């Protein structure tokens, strides 16, 4: 998939002389950040053989609650901690019903998606909550050296996620559960605890994305993040992670997120109508995955076992 | 390796297929529109495109699909694409501020259309002239009644610009005609159900009513139900505001007298016209009101 990303960068630079400018590349990085943060948590869930449809709504609810705290005169630190805590809690609730309730992740997170969106509308009364706080603003508009803060957060998050997944015992257990849940249980792995953990992590990253988005827009929108779960899933799939679980990596996911981000950016630079942009996005996702499959055919083989088991 | 090259070629053709021709023009106007899933904003965009073609400037449109984050990304892309002026039709007045500030930092003039921005430097704001719309409703009553009528005014949510400005324009004109008496003036919250109950009460209290002016179509349609239920449909003529689909149908069926419509196409055209003036260095007004049009039945 790295090959597809490189090809896109080359094409984008050939098609628009505005693409390879520092300013524009920083644009792309900032624009990709929210999806990349959501997709990091989504990767972990999908690796465990699940799916999380609630991330867009959890993002909106935590964003609204945090903005409400700051707008009500609370400290920004309390707001940030409350947002991360709430997101993690909602994720853990997802995980609890998936693990101990033995319910399909698709259904549980679909229910959470509706619940969190509804709660956001109740909490905000349908109106955006404006926040203008110099410290809180850092998450969307700050800098670490020359790097925009959202991009910095993505880098830190992905380094941690990579180390966690490939260099810790718990990380490897997540792969094991996603690869074969039955065998994992028989091997004595506490599958239920792993499941609660992965959904809690996804809730955490959704809240982090909510912090960045709220800060970036100076306001929490009741409709924020609608449909973002699908972009996050697309980034994970583009990154080569198997929907059936057990196979994939966050390094792939960040490449997937960049492919989606660069595509939108370059089509805007080329003045392509938004209707065609969605058409293009669909075709590129399909083509990229197909291409990846062709390039690797015969090599590692493609995991196609029991796709339905992941849902 | 040759396989990879072949695939690269296939991919290039694929991407090129989506890349519309990019005309190189000295002057480019960017339009960041809130959504194209609503005919009102599609009309606005088309009005802008027609005017841009007429004036020989390039127009680049980015669509936010009602998502403020997507709108901010679109504005950033327009800045990166090097447009000379940006027309913004905000998805939300508060969330658009970072986008306006980004354009300000890049030294690109910003014009807002339809909805205003809560902050940043805006060269001009183009929106419907609600005051004029209120006057149009009043003038219609004056013409039809010859300056002698009993009138009911249903007001929108207090404090909203729409309610304030529509009421202001309406009363400005009515107050010049001593023969036109406002027999009742009640607030009905822009809501159809409230319009119904408020009108029911007024009908009880007032034996003589010739016209009802409602600050929006929802209240007008609610009032209409009350009037028809009371069997006074022939005597009382209702004027609404906004030209919603339901209201236009009621006007065509002859149940409602008229409704005042916004002109999104004209709004888009005025946006581009104003942007071109800014490019030429001509002075422009801080607020440019877009006149409304009257939708009236036979």
Coordinates of C-alpha atoms in Angstrom, one line a residue:
Chain A
X1 CA 0.0 0.0 0.0
X2 CA 3.0 2.2 0.5
X3 CA 3.5 1.9 -3.3
X4 CA 0.0 3.2 -3.9
X5 CA 0.7 6.2 -1.6
X6 CA 3.9 7.0 -3.3
X7 CA 2.3 6.7 -6.7
X8 CA -0.4 9.1 -5.5
X9 CA 2.1 11.6 -4.3
X10 CA 3.9 11.5 -7.6
X11 CA 0.7 11.9 -9.6
X12 CA -0.6 14.7 -7.3
X13 CA 2.6 16.6 -7.8
X14 CA 2.5 16.2 -11.6
X15 CA -1.2 17.2 -11.7
X16 CA -1.0 20.3 -9.5
X17 CA 2.1 22.4 -9.0
X18 CA 0.5 23.6 -5.7
X19 CA 0.6 20.1 -4.2
X20 CA 4.2 19.8 -3.1
X21 CA 4.4 23.1 -1.2
X22 CA 5.2 23.1 2.5
X23 CA 1.9 24.9 3.3
X24 CA -0.2 22.4 1.4
X25 CA 1.6 19.3 2.9
X26 CA 0.9 20.8 6.3
X27 CA -2.7 21.2 5.3
X28 CA -3.0 17.6 4.3
X29 CA -1.3 16.4 7.5
X30 CA -3.7 18.5 9.7
X31 CA -6.7 17.4 7.7
X32 CA -5.7 13.7 8.0
X33 CA -5.1 14.0 11.7
X34 CA -8.7 13.5 12.9
X35 CA -9.3 10.4 10.7
X36 CA -5.9 9.0 11.6
X37 CA -6.6 9.3 15.4
X38 CA -10.0 7.6 15.0
X39 CA -8.4 4.9 12.7
X40 CA -5.7 4.1 15.3
X41 CA -8.3 2.9 17.7
X42 CA -10.4 1.3 15.0
X43 CA -7.3 -0.7 13.9
X44 CA -7.0 -2.3 17.4
X45 CA -10.7 -3.2 17.4
X46 CA -10.6 -4.7 13.9
X47 CA -7.4 -6.6 14.7
X48 CA -9.3 -8.2 17.6
X49 CA -12.0 -9.3 15.2
X50 CA -14.6 -6.6 16.0
X51 CA -15.8 -3.3 14.5
X52 CA -16.7 0.0 16.1
X53 CA -19.4 2.1 14.5
X54 CA -19.8 4.5 17.4
X55 CA -16.6 6.5 17.1
X56 CA -18.2 9.4 15.2
X57 CA -20.9 9.8 17.8
X58 CA -18.6 9.3 20.8
X59 CA -16.4 12.0 19.2
X60 CA -19.4 14.4 19.1
X61 CA -20.6 13.6 22.7
X62 CA -17.2 14.0 24.3
X63 CA -16.5 17.2 22.3
X64 CA -19.8 18.7 23.4
X65 CA -19.3 17.7 27.1
X66 CA -15.7 19.2 27.1
X67 CA -16.9 22.4 25.3
X68 CA -19.7 22.6 27.9
X69 CA -17.3 22.4 30.8
X70 CA -15.0 25.1 29.4
X71 CA -17.9 27.3 28.4
X72 CA -19.3 26.9 31.9
X73 CA -16.0 28.3 33.3
X74 CA -14.3 25.0 34.1
X75 CA -10.6 24.5 33.6
X76 CA -9.4 23.2 30.2
X77 CA -7.5 20.4 31.9
X78 CA -10.6 19.1 33.7
X79 CA -12.4 19.3 30.4
X80 CA -9.8 17.3 28.5
X81 CA -9.6 14.7 31.2
X82 CA -13.4 14.5 31.3
X83 CA -13.6 14.0 27.5
X84 CA -11.0 11.3 27.5
X85 CA -12.6 9.6 30.5
X86 CA -16.1 9.7 28.9
X87 CA -14.9 8.4 25.6
X88 CA -13.0 5.5 27.3
X89 CA -16.0 4.7 29.5
X90 CA -18.4 4.6 26.5
X91 CA -15.9 2.4 24.7
X92 CA -15.7 0.1 27.7
X93 CA -19.5 -0.2 27.7
X94 CA -19.3 -1.3 24.1
X95 CA -16.7 -3.8 25.0
X96 CA -18.7 -5.1 28.0
X97 CA -21.7 -5.9 25.9
X98 CA -19.6 -7.5 23.2
X99 CA -17.6 -9.6 25.6
X100 CA -19.9 -10.5 28.4
X101 CA -23.2 -10.0 26.6
X102 CA -22.0 -12.2 23.7
X103 CA -23.6 -9.7 21.3
X104 CA -22.3 -8.9 17.8
X105 CA -20.0 -5.8 17.8
X106 CA -21.9 -4.4 14.8
X107 CA -25.2 -4.3 16.8
X108 CA -23.7 -3.1 20.1
X109 CA -21.7 -0.2 18.5
X110 CA -24.6 0.6 16.2
X111 CA -26.7 1.1 19.4
X112 CA -24.0 3.2 21.0
X113 CA -23.8 5.3 17.8
X114 CA -27.5 6.2 18.2
X115 CA -27.3 6.6 22.0
X116 CA -24.2 8.9 21.9
X117 CA -25.6 11.0 19.0
X118 CA -29.0 11.4 20.8
X119 CA -27.2 12.3 24.0
X120 CA -25.2 14.9 22.2
X121 CA -28.4 16.5 20.8
X122 CA -30.0 16.4 24.2
X123 CA -26.9 17.9 25.9
X124 CA -26.4 20.7 23.3
X125 CA -30.1 21.3 22.5
X126 CA -29.1 21.0 18.9
X127 CA -26.9 24.2 19.0
X128 CA -23.1 24.4 18.7
X129 CA -21.2 25.3 21.8
X130 CA -18.5 27.9 21.2
X131 CA -15.2 27.5 23.0
X132 CA -12.4 30.0 22.9
X133 CA -9.8 29.1 25.4
X134 CA -6.1 29.9 24.7
X135 CA -4.8 26.6 26.3
X136 CA -7.5 24.4 24.8
X137 CA -6.8 26.0 21.4
X138 CA -3.4 24.3 21.4
X139 CA -4.8 20.9 20.4
X140 CA -6.1 22.2 17.1
X141 CA -3.9 25.2 16.4
X142 CA -0.8 24.9 18.4
X143 CA 2.7 23.9 17.2
X144 CA 5.5 21.7 18.4
X145 CA 8.5 23.3 16.7
X146 CA 7.4 23.4 13.0
X147 CA 4.9 20.5 13.5
X148 CA 1.2 21.4 13.9
X149 CA -0.2 20.0 17.3
X150 CA -2.7 17.6 15.7
X151 CA 0.0 16.1 13.6
X152 CA 2.3 15.8 16.6
X153 CA -0.5 14.0 18.5
X154 CA -0.9 11.6 15.6
X155 CA 2.8 10.8 15.6
X156 CA 2.9 10.2 19.3
X157 CA -0.3 8.1 19.2
X158 CA 1.0 5.9 16.3
X159 CA 4.4 5.3 17.9
X160 CA 2.7 4.2 21.1
X161 CA 0.1 2.1 19.2
X162 CA 2.9 0.4 17.2
X163 CA 5.0 -0.4 20.2
X164 CA 1.9 -1.6 22.1
X165 CA 0.7 -3.9 19.3
X166 CA 4.0 -5.5 18.3
X167 CA 6.2 -5.3 21.4
X168 CA 3.9 -6.0 24.3
X169 CA 2.3 -9.2 25.5
X170 CA -1.2 -7.7 25.5
X171 CA -0.7 -6.4 22.0
X172 CA 0.1 -9.9 20.8
X173 CA -2.9 -11.3 22.6
X174 CA -5.1 -8.9 20.6
X175 CA -3.8 -10.5 17.4
X176 CA -4.3 -13.9 18.9
X177 CA -8.0 -13.2 19.8
X178 CA -8.6 -11.8 16.4
X179 CA -6.9 -14.7 14.6
X180 CA -8.8 -17.4 16.4
X181 CA -11.0 -16.6 19.4
X182 CA -11.8 -20.2 20.2
X183 CA -8.2 -21.3 20.3
X184 CA -7.3 -18.2 22.4
X185 CA -9.9 -19.2 25.0
X186 CA -8.6 -22.7 25.1
X187 CA -5.1 -21.4 25.5
X188 CA -6.2 -19.6 28.6
X189 CA -6.3 -16.0 27.2
X190 CA -8.7 -13.8 29.0
X191 CA -10.6 -13.0 25.8
X192 CA -13.3 -11.0 27.5
X193 CA -10.9 -8.6 29.2
X194 CA -9.0 -8.1 25.9
X195 CA -12.3 -7.2 24.2
X196 CA -13.3 -4.6 26.8
X197 CA -9.8 -3.2 26.5
X198 CA -9.8 -2.8 22.7
X199 CA -13.2 -1.0 22.7
X200 CA -12.1 1.2 25.6
X201 CA -9.0 2.2 23.5
X202 CA -11.2 3.0 20.5
X203 CA -13.4 5.2 22.8
X204 CA -10.3 6.9 24.0
X205 CA -9.1 7.7 20.5
X206 CA -12.6 8.9 19.5
X207 CA -12.5 11.3 22.5
X208 CA -9.0 12.5 21.5
X209 CA -10.3 13.1 18.0
X210 CA -13.2 15.0 19.6
X211 CA -10.7 17.2 21.5
X212 CA -8.7 18.1 18.3
X213 CA -11.9 18.7 16.2
X214 CA -13.5 20.9 18.9
X215 CA -10.3 22.9 19.3
X216 CA -9.8 23.2 15.5
X217 CA -13.3 24.6 15.0
X218 CA -13.5 26.7 18.1
X219 CA -16.8 25.0 18.8
X220 CA -18.4 21.6 19.4
X221 CA -21.0 20.8 16.8
X222 CA -24.0 18.5 17.6
X223 CA -23.6 16.9 14.2
X224 CA -19.8 16.6 14.5
X225 CA -18.2 13.4 13.2
X226 CA -21.3 12.1 11.4
X227 CA -20.0 9.4 9.0
X228 CA -16.5 9.5 10.3
X229 CA -16.6 5.8 11.4
X230 CA -16.8 4.8 7.7
X231 CA -13.7 6.9 6.8
X232 CA -11.8 5.4 9.8
X233 CA -12.8 1.9 8.7
X234 CA -11.7 2.7 5.1
X235 CA -8.3 3.9 6.3
X236 CA -7.9 0.6 8.3
X237 CA -8.9 -1.6 5.3
X238 CA -6.7 0.5 2.9
X239 CA -3.9 -0.1 5.4
X240 CA -4.1 -3.8 4.7
X241 CA -5.7 -4.9 8.0
X242 CA -8.1 -7.8 7.5
X243 CA -11.7 -7.2 8.5
X244 CA -11.7 -10.8 9.7
X245 CA -9.2 -9.8 12.4
X246 CA -5.8 -11.1 13.4
X247 CA -3.8 -9.6 10.6
X248 CA -2.7 -6.0 10.0
X249 CA -0.8 -3.0 11.6
X250 CA -1.1 0.6 12.5
X251 CA 1.7 1.5 10.1
X252 CA -0.6 0.3 7.3
X253 CA -3.5 2.4 8.8
X254 CA -1.6 5.7 8.7
X255 CA -0.8 5.0 5.1
X256 CA -4.4 4.3 4.4
X257 CA -5.5 7.6 6.1
X258 CA -2.9 9.5 4.1
X259 CA -4.2 8.0 0.8
X260 CA -7.8 9.2 1.6
X261 CA -6.5 12.6 2.8
X262 CA -4.3 13.2 -0.2
X263 CA -7.0 12.2 -2.6
X264 CA -9.5 14.7 -1.1
X265 CA -6.8 17.5 -1.1
X266 CA -5.6 16.9 -4.7
X267 CA -9.2 16.7 -6.1
X268 CA -9.9 20.1 -4.4
X269 CA -6.7 21.5 -5.8
X270 CA -7.8 20.3 -9.2
X271 CA -11.3 21.8 -8.8
X272 CA -13.1 18.6 -9.1
X273 CA -16.8 18.7 -8.1
X274 CA -17.6 17.2 -4.7
X275 CA -20.0 14.7 -6.3
X276 CA -17.2 13.3 -8.4
X277 CA -14.9 13.3 -5.4
X278 CA -17.0 10.8 -3.7
X279 CA -17.2 8.7 -6.9
X280 CA -13.4 8.9 -7.1
X281 CA -13.0 8.0 -3.4
X282 CA -15.1 4.8 -3.9
X283 CA -13.1 3.8 -7.0
X284 CA -9.7 4.5 -5.5
X285 CA -10.5 2.5 -2.3
X286 CA -11.6 -0.4 -4.4
X287 CA -8.8 -0.1 -6.9
X288 CA -6.1 0.3 -4.2
X289 CA -7.3 -2.8 -2.3
X290 CA -7.5 -4.8 -5.5
X291 CA -4.0 -3.6 -6.6
X292 CA -2.6 -4.6 -3.2
X293 CA -4.2 -8.0 -3.5
X294 CA -2.8 -8.5 -7.1
X295 CA 0.7 -7.4 -6.0
X296 CA 0.8 -9.8 -3.1
X297 CA -1.0 -12.6 -4.8
X298 CA 0.8 -15.9 -4.3
X299 CA 3.0 -14.4 -1.7
X300 CA 1.4 -14.2 1.7
X301 CA -2.0 -15.1 0.4
X302 CA -5.1 -13.1 1.3
X303 CA -7.0 -13.8 4.5
X304 CA -10.6 -14.5 3.5
X305 CA -11.6 -16.8 6.2
X306 CA -15.0 -16.1 7.8
X307 CA -15.5 -12.4 7.2
X308 CA -18.9 -12.7 8.8
X309 CA -17.3 -13.8 12.1
X310 CA -15.9 -10.3 12.5
X311 CA -19.3 -8.8 12.7
Chain B
X1 CA 8.9 -4.6 -11.9
X2 CA 7.3 -4.2 -15.3
X3 CA 4.1 -5.2 -13.7
X4 CA 4.4 -2.4 -11.2
X5 CA 5.1 0.1 -13.9
X6 CA 2.0 -1.1 -15.8
X7 CA 0.0 -0.7 -12.7
X8 CA 1.3 2.8 -12.1
X9 CA 0.2 3.7 -15.6
X10 CA -3.3 2.3 -15.0
X11 CA -3.5 4.3 -11.7
X12 CA -2.3 7.5 -13.5
X13 CA -5.0 7.1 -16.1
X14 CA -7.6 6.5 -13.4
X15 CA -6.7 9.6 -11.5
X16 CA -6.4 11.7 -14.6
X17 CA -9.9 10.7 -15.5
X18 CA -11.2 12.5 -12.5
X19 CA -9.0 15.5 -12.9
X20 CA -11.1 18.2 -14.6
X21 CA -9.3 20.5 -16.9
X22 CA -7.6 23.2 -14.8
X23 CA -7.9 26.5 -16.7
X24 CA -5.0 28.8 -15.8
X25 CA -6.6 32.2 -15.1
X26 CA -5.1 35.3 -13.8
X27 CA -8.0 35.6 -11.3
X28 CA -9.7 32.8 -9.4
X29 CA -12.5 33.0 -6.9
X30 CA -13.0 30.3 -4.4
X31 CA -16.5 29.3 -3.2
X32 CA -16.7 27.3 0.0
X33 CA -20.4 26.2 0.1
X34 CA -22.2 24.6 3.1
X35 CA -23.9 21.8 1.2
X36 CA -25.0 20.8 -2.3
X37 CA -27.6 18.4 -0.9
X38 CA -30.2 21.2 -0.7
X39 CA -31.7 22.9 -3.8
X40 CA -31.3 26.4 -2.2
X41 CA -27.5 26.1 -2.1
X42 CA -27.3 24.4 -5.5
X43 CA -29.2 27.4 -6.9
X44 CA -26.7 29.7 -5.1
X45 CA -23.8 27.8 -6.6
X46 CA -25.3 27.9 -10.1
X47 CA -25.9 31.6 -9.8
X48 CA -22.2 32.1 -8.9
X49 CA -21.1 29.9 -11.8
X50 CA -23.1 31.8 -14.3
X51 CA -21.9 35.1 -13.2
X52 CA -18.3 33.9 -13.1
X53 CA -18.6 32.7 -16.7
X54 CA -20.1 36.0 -17.7
X55 CA -17.3 38.0 -16.1
X56 CA -14.6 35.7 -17.3
X57 CA -13.2 34.6 -13.9
X58 CA -12.5 31.1 -12.7
X59 CA -14.6 29.8 -9.9
X60 CA -13.4 26.9 -7.7
X61 CA -16.1 25.3 -5.6
X62 CA -15.5 23.2 -2.5
X63 CA -18.5 21.5 -0.8
X64 CA -18.5 21.0 3.0
X65 CA -21.5 18.6 3.0
X66 CA -22.7 20.4 6.1
X67 CA -19.6 19.4 8.0
X68 CA -17.7 22.3 9.5
X69 CA -14.4 20.3 9.7
X70 CA -14.8 19.5 6.0
X71 CA -15.5 23.2 5.3
X72 CA -12.3 24.2 7.1
X73 CA -10.3 21.7 5.1
X74 CA -11.9 23.0 1.9
X75 CA -11.0 26.6 2.8
X76 CA -7.4 25.5 3.5
X77 CA -7.3 23.8 0.1
X78 CA -8.6 26.9 -1.6
X79 CA -5.8 28.9 0.1
X80 CA -3.2 26.3 -1.0
X81 CA -4.6 26.5 -4.6
X82 CA -3.9 30.2 -4.5
X83 CA -7.3 31.7 -5.1
X84 CA -7.6 35.5 -5.0
X85 CA -10.8 35.9 -3.1
X86 CA -12.9 33.4 -1.0
X87 CA -16.7 33.4 -0.9
X88 CA -17.8 31.5 2.2
X89 CA -21.3 30.2 2.8
X90 CA -20.7 29.0 6.4
X91 CA -22.1 25.7 7.6
X92 CA -22.1 27.4 11.0
X93 CA -21.3 31.0 12.0
X94 CA -19.1 30.0 15.0
X95 CA -17.2 27.0 13.4
X96 CA -16.3 29.0 10.3
X97 CA -14.1 31.4 12.3
X98 CA -10.9 29.4 12.0
X99 CA -11.3 29.2 8.3
X100 CA -11.8 33.0 8.0
X101 CA -8.7 33.5 10.2
X102 CA -6.7 31.2 8.0
X103 CA -7.7 33.2 4.9
X104 CA -6.9 36.4 6.8
X105 CA -3.4 35.2 7.6
X106 CA -2.9 34.3 3.9
X107 CA -4.0 37.8 3.0
X108 CA -7.0 36.6 1.0
X109 CA -10.1 38.7 1.2
X110 CA -13.2 36.9 2.5
X111 CA -16.8 37.5 1.6
X112 CA -19.6 35.7 3.5
X113 CA -22.8 34.6 1.8
X114 CA -26.2 33.9 3.3
X115 CA -24.9 33.1 6.8
X116 CA -22.5 35.4 8.6
X117 CA -19.2 34.6 10.5
X118 CA -18.8 35.3 14.2
X119 CA -15.2 36.5 13.8
X120 CA -12.3 37.3 11.6
X121 CA -12.1 40.1 9.0
X122 CA -14.9 40.0 6.5
X123 CA -14.9 42.4 3.5
X124 CA -18.6 42.1 2.8
X125 CA -21.6 40.0 3.9
X126 CA -24.3 39.2 1.3
X127 CA -27.7 38.0 2.6
X128 CA -31.4 38.3 2.1
X129 CA -32.9 41.7 2.8
X130 CA -35.5 40.7 5.4
X131 CA -36.5 44.3 6.1
X132 CA -37.4 44.7 2.4
X133 CA -39.3 41.4 2.6
X134 CA -41.4 42.7 5.4
X135 CA -42.1 45.9 3.4
X136 CA -43.2 43.8 0.4
X137 CA -45.8 42.0 2.5
X138 CA -47.1 45.3 3.8
X139 CA -47.3 46.9 0.4
X140 CA -49.2 43.9 -0.9
X141 CA -51.8 44.5 1.8
X142 CA -51.9 48.2 1.0
X143 CA -52.5 47.6 -2.7
X144 CA -55.2 44.9 -2.3
X145 CA -57.1 46.8 0.4
X146 CA -56.7 50.3 -0.8
X147 CA -55.3 51.4 2.5
X148 CA -58.3 50.1 4.7
X149 CA -57.9 46.8 6.4
X150 CA -57.8 44.9 9.7
X151 CA -54.5 42.9 10.0
X152 CA -53.0 40.2 12.3
X153 CA -49.2 39.9 12.6
X154 CA -47.8 36.6 13.8
X155 CA -44.3 37.2 15.1
X156 CA -41.3 34.8 15.0
X157 CA -39.0 34.0 18.0
X158 CA -38.1 37.3 19.7
X159 CA -34.5 38.3 19.2
X160 CA -33.9 36.4 16.0
X161 CA -32.8 38.6 13.1
X162 CA -35.5 37.1 10.9
X163 CA -38.3 38.1 13.3
X164 CA -36.8 41.5 14.1
X165 CA -36.1 42.6 10.5
X166 CA -39.3 41.2 8.9
X167 CA -41.4 42.8 11.6
X168 CA -39.5 46.1 11.2
X169 CA -40.1 46.3 7.5
X170 CA -43.7 45.4 7.8
X171 CA -44.6 47.9 10.5
X172 CA -42.6 50.7 8.8
X173 CA -45.0 50.6 5.9
X174 CA -48.2 49.7 7.8
X175 CA -47.8 52.6 10.2
X176 CA -48.0 55.1 7.3
X177 CA -51.6 54.1 6.6
X178 CA -54.0 55.1 9.4
X179 CA -56.7 53.0 7.7
X180 CA -54.8 49.8 8.3
X181 CA -55.2 48.6 11.8
X182 CA -53.2 45.8 13.4
X183 CA -55.9 44.1 15.5
X184 CA -53.6 41.5 17.0
X185 CA -49.9 41.0 17.2
X186 CA -48.8 37.7 18.8
X187 CA -45.6 35.7 19.0
X188 CA -45.9 32.1 17.6
X189 CA -42.3 30.9 17.7
X190 CA -41.9 30.2 13.9
X191 CA -43.8 27.0 14.7
X192 CA -46.8 25.5 12.8
X193 CA -48.6 24.1 15.9
X194 CA -48.1 27.4 17.8
X195 CA -49.3 29.3 14.7
X196 CA -52.5 27.2 14.8
X197 CA -53.3 27.7 18.5
X198 CA -52.4 31.4 18.6
X199 CA -54.6 32.0 15.5
X200 CA -57.5 30.0 17.1
X201 CA -57.4 32.4 20.0
X202 CA -57.2 35.5 17.8
X203 CA -60.2 34.2 15.7
X204 CA -62.2 34.0 18.9
X205 CA -61.4 37.5 19.9
X206 CA -61.5 39.3 16.5
X207 CA -64.7 39.2 14.5
X208 CA -63.2 41.2 11.7
X209 CA -59.8 40.2 10.1
X210 CA -58.8 40.8 6.5
X211 CA -55.2 39.8 6.4
X212 CA -52.7 37.7 8.3
X213 CA -49.0 38.3 7.9
X214 CA -46.8 35.6 9.5
X215 CA -43.0 36.0 9.8
X216 CA -42.5 32.5 8.3
X217 CA -44.5 29.9 6.3
X218 CA -44.8 27.4 9.2
X219 CA -46.8 29.9 11.3
X220 CA -48.8 31.0 8.2
X221 CA -49.7 27.3 7.4
X222 CA -50.8 26.8 11.1
X223 CA -52.9 29.9 11.0
X224 CA -54.4 28.7 7.7
X225 CA -55.6 25.5 9.3
X226 CA -57.3 27.5 12.1
X227 CA -58.9 29.9 9.6
X228 CA -60.3 27.1 7.5
X229 CA -61.5 25.2 10.5
X230 CA -63.4 28.4 11.7
X231 CA -65.0 28.6 8.2
X232 CA -63.5 32.1 7.5
X233 CA -61.3 31.0 4.7
X234 CA -63.0 33.3 2.2
X235 CA -62.6 36.4 4.3
X236 CA -59.0 36.2 5.6
X237 CA -56.0 36.3 3.3
X238 CA -52.7 34.8 4.6
X239 CA -49.2 36.0 3.7
X240 CA -46.2 33.9 4.7
X241 CA -42.4 34.1 4.3
X242 CA -39.7 31.8 3.0
X243 CA -41.6 30.1 0.1
X244 CA -41.3 26.6 1.5
X245 CA -42.6 23.8 -0.7
X246 CA -45.8 23.4 1.4
X247 CA -46.5 27.2 1.3
X248 CA -45.9 27.5 -2.5
X249 CA -48.4 24.6 -3.0
X250 CA -50.9 26.4 -0.7
X251 CA -50.5 29.6 -2.8
X252 CA -51.0 27.7 -6.1
X253 CA -54.1 26.0 -4.7
X254 CA -55.4 29.5 -3.8
X255 CA -55.6 28.7 -0.1
X256 CA -52.8 31.2 0.8
X257 CA -52.5 34.6 -0.7
X258 CA -48.7 34.9 -1.0
X259 CA -45.3 34.1 0.4
X260 CA -42.0 36.0 0.1
X261 CA -39.1 34.0 -1.4
X262 CA -35.4 34.4 -1.1
X263 CA -33.3 34.5 -4.3
X264 CA -30.3 32.1 -3.9
X265 CA -29.3 32.4 -7.5
X266 CA -29.1 36.2 -7.2
X267 CA -27.2 35.7 -4.0
X268 CA -24.5 33.6 -5.7
X269 CA -24.3 36.1 -8.6
X270 CA -23.9 39.1 -6.3
X271 CA -21.2 37.2 -4.4
X272 CA -19.1 36.8 -7.6
X273 CA -19.8 40.3 -8.7
X274 CA -18.7 41.6 -5.3
X275 CA -15.6 39.4 -5.4
X276 CA -14.6 40.8 -8.8
X277 CA -15.0 44.4 -7.4
X278 CA -12.7 43.5 -4.5
X279 CA -10.2 42.1 -7.0
X280 CA -10.3 45.4 -9.0
X281 CA -9.8 47.3 -5.8
X282 CA -13.2 49.0 -6.0
X283 CA -14.9 49.8 -2.7
X284 CA -17.7 47.4 -1.6
X285 CA -20.4 47.8 1.0
X286 CA -20.0 46.0 4.3
X287 CA -23.5 44.5 3.9
X288 CA -25.1 43.8 0.6
X289 CA -28.8 43.0 0.9
X290 CA -30.3 40.6 -1.6
X291 CA -33.9 41.6 -2.5
X292 CA -36.6 39.0 -2.1
X293 CA -39.3 38.0 -4.6
X294 CA -43.0 37.7 -4.2
X295 CA -44.8 34.4 -4.8
X296 CA -48.4 35.1 -5.4
X297 CA -51.4 33.1 -6.6
X298 CA -54.1 34.2 -9.1

